[in-house]
GROMACS .gro file of C-alpha atoms in nm:
model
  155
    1UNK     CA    1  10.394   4.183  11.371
    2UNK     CA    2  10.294   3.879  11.099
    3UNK     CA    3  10.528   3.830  10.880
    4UNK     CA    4  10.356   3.939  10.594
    5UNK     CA    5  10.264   4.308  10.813
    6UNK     CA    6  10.651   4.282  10.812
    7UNK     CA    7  10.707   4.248  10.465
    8UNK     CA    8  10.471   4.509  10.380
    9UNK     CA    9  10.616   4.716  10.610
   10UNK     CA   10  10.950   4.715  10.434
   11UNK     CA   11  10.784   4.730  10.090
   12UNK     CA   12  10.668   5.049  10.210
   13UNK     CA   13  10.980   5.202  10.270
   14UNK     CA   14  11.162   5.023   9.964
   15UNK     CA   15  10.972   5.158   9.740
   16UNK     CA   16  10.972   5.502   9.769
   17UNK     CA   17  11.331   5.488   9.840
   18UNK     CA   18  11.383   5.310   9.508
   19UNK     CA   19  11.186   5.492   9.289
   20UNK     CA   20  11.317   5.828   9.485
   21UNK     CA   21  11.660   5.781   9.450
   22UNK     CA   22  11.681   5.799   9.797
   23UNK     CA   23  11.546   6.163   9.941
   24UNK     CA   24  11.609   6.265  10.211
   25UNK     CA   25  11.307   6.079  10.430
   26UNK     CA   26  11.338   5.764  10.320
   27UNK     CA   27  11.708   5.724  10.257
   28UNK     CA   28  11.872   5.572  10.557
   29UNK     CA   29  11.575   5.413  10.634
   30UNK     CA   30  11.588   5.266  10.288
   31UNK     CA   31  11.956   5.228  10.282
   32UNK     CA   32  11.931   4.997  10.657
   33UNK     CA   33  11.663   4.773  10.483
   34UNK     CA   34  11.821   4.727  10.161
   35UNK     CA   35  12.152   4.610  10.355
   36UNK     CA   36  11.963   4.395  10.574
   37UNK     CA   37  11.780   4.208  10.255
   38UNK     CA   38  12.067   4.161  10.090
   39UNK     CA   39  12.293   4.033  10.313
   40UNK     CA   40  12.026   3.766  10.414
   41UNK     CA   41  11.931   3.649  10.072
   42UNK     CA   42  12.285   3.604   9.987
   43UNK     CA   43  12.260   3.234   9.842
   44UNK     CA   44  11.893   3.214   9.754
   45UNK     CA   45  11.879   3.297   9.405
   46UNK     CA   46  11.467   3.329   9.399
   47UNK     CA   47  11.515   3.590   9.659
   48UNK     CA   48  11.763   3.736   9.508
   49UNK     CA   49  11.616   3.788   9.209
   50UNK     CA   50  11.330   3.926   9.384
   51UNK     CA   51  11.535   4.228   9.513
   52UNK     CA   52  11.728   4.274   9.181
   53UNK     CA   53  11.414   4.305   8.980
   54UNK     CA   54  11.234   4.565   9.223
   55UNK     CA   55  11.589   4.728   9.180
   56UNK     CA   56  11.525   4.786   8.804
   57UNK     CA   57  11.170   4.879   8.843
   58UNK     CA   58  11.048   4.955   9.180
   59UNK     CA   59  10.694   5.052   9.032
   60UNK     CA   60  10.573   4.747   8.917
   61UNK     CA   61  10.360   4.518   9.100
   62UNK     CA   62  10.411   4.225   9.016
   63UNK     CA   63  10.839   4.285   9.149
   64UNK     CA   64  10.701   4.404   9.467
   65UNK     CA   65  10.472   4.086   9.506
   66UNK     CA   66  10.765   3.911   9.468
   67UNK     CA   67  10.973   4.029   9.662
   68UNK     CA   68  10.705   4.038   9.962
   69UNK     CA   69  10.675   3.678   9.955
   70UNK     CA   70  11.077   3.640   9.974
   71UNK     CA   71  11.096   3.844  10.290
   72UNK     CA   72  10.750   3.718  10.403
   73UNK     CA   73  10.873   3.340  10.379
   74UNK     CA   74  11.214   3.451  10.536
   75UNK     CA   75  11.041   3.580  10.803
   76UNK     CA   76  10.813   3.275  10.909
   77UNK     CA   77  11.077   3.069  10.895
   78UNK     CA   78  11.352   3.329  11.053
   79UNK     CA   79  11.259   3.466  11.404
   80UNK     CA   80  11.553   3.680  11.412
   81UNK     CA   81  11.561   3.812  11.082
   82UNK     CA   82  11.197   3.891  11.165
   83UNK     CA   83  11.285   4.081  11.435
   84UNK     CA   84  11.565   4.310  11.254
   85UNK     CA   85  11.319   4.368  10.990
   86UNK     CA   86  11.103   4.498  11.296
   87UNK     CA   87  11.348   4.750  11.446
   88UNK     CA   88  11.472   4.860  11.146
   89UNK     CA   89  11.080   4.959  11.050
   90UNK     CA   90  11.099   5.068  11.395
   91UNK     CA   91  11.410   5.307  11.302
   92UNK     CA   92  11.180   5.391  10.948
   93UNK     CA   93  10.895   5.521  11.110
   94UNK     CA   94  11.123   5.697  11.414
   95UNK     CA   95  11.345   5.875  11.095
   96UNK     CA   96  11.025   6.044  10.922
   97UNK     CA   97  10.725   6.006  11.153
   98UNK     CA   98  10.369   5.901  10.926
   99UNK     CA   99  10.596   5.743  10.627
  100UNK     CA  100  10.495   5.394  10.797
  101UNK     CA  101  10.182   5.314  10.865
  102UNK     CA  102  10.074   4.939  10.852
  103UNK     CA  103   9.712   4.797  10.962
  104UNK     CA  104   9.610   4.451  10.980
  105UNK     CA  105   9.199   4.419  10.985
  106UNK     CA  106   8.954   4.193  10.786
  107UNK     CA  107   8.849   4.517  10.625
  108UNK     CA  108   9.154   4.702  10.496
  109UNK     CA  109   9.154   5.002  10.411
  110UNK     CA  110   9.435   5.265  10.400
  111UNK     CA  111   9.484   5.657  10.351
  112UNK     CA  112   9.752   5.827  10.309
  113UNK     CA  113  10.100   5.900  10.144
  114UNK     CA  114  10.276   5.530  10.232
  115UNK     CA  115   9.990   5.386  10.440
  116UNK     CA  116   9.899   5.022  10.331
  117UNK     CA  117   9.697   4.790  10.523
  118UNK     CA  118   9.682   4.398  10.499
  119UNK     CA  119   9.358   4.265  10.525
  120UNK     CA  120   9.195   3.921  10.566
  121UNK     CA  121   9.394   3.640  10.331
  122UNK     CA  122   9.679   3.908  10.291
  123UNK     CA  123   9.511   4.122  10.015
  124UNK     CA  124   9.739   4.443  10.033
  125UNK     CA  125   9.578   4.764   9.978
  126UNK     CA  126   9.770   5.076   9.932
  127UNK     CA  127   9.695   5.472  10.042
  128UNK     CA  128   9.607   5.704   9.855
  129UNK     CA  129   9.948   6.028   9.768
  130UNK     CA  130   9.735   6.280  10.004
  131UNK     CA  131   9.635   6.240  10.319
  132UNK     CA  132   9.227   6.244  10.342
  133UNK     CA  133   9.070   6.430  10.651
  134UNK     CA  134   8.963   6.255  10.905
  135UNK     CA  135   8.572   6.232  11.045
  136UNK     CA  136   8.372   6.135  11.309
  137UNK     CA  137   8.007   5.887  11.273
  138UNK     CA  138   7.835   6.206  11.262
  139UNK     CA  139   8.025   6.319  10.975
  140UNK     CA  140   8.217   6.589  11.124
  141UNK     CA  141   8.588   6.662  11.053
  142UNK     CA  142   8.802   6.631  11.366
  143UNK     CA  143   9.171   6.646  11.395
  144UNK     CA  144   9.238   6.337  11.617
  145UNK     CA  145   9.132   5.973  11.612
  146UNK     CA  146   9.123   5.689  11.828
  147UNK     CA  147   9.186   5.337  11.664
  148UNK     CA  148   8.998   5.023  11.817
  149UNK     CA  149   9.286   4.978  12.030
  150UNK     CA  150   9.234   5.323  12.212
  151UNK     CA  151   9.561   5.472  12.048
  152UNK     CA  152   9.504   5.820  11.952
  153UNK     CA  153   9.605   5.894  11.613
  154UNK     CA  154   9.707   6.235  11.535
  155UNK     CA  155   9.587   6.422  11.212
   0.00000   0.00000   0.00000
């Protein structure tokens, strides 16, 4: 992953686990990342700042931008924090299966509780609380999908 799909990735979990008070899906997950964060922005007070403010207000947009561009310029310049950011998303998605789901595509678009995508020049868009139903080109509902890649997704 790019460092800012990385970042993204752990705003996704963060947040809900935040704003939750830590139930029961994203808690450890949560709990792994926030540990991990702060033990590597120990000593950068931007960054620190960054996770203290999303702390107090987890909602607002402006202290999740921030903090995305702390992790995402840790993480370009940080190849092994990087990768712990990685397997601990790894560990997120493993914990509560669908809570992470990160695209990167010129054309971003996301669905669904926790999905964002990153699209071209790192615009961030967000899903939507309910999962939408899935459909084919001829406009028919189906229960699986394939992604350009030829994963199948399951509905």
């Amino acid at each position: 992953m790019d460092p800012i799909t990385v970042a993204t990735g752990v705003l996704t979990v963060l947040t809900p686990f935040l704003v939750e008070g830590g139930k029961a899906a994203a808690r450890k997950a949560g709990e792994a990342l926030w540990a991990a964060l702060e033990k590597r922005f120990k000593g950068n007070p931007a960054a620190e700042t960054a996770l203290v403010d999303l702390k107090a207000t987890p909602e607002d947009a402006d202290n999740q931008a921030a903090l995305r561009k702390e992790i995402r310029k840790l993480a370009e310049a940080d190849a092994a924090f990087k990768a712990e950011l990685e397997k601990l998303l790894a560990a997120a998605e493993a914990e509560a299966p669908g809570s992470v789901h990160i695209e990167v595509r010129d054309g971003a678009a996301a669905v669904g509780a926790g999905a964002q995508a990153v699209g071209k020049g790192g615009v961030i868009v967000g899903g939507s609380k309910t999962a939408a139903p899935a459909f084919d080109q001829r406009g028919q509902h189906v229960q699986e999908q394939t992604n350009v890649a030829g994963d199948l997704i399951k509905k």
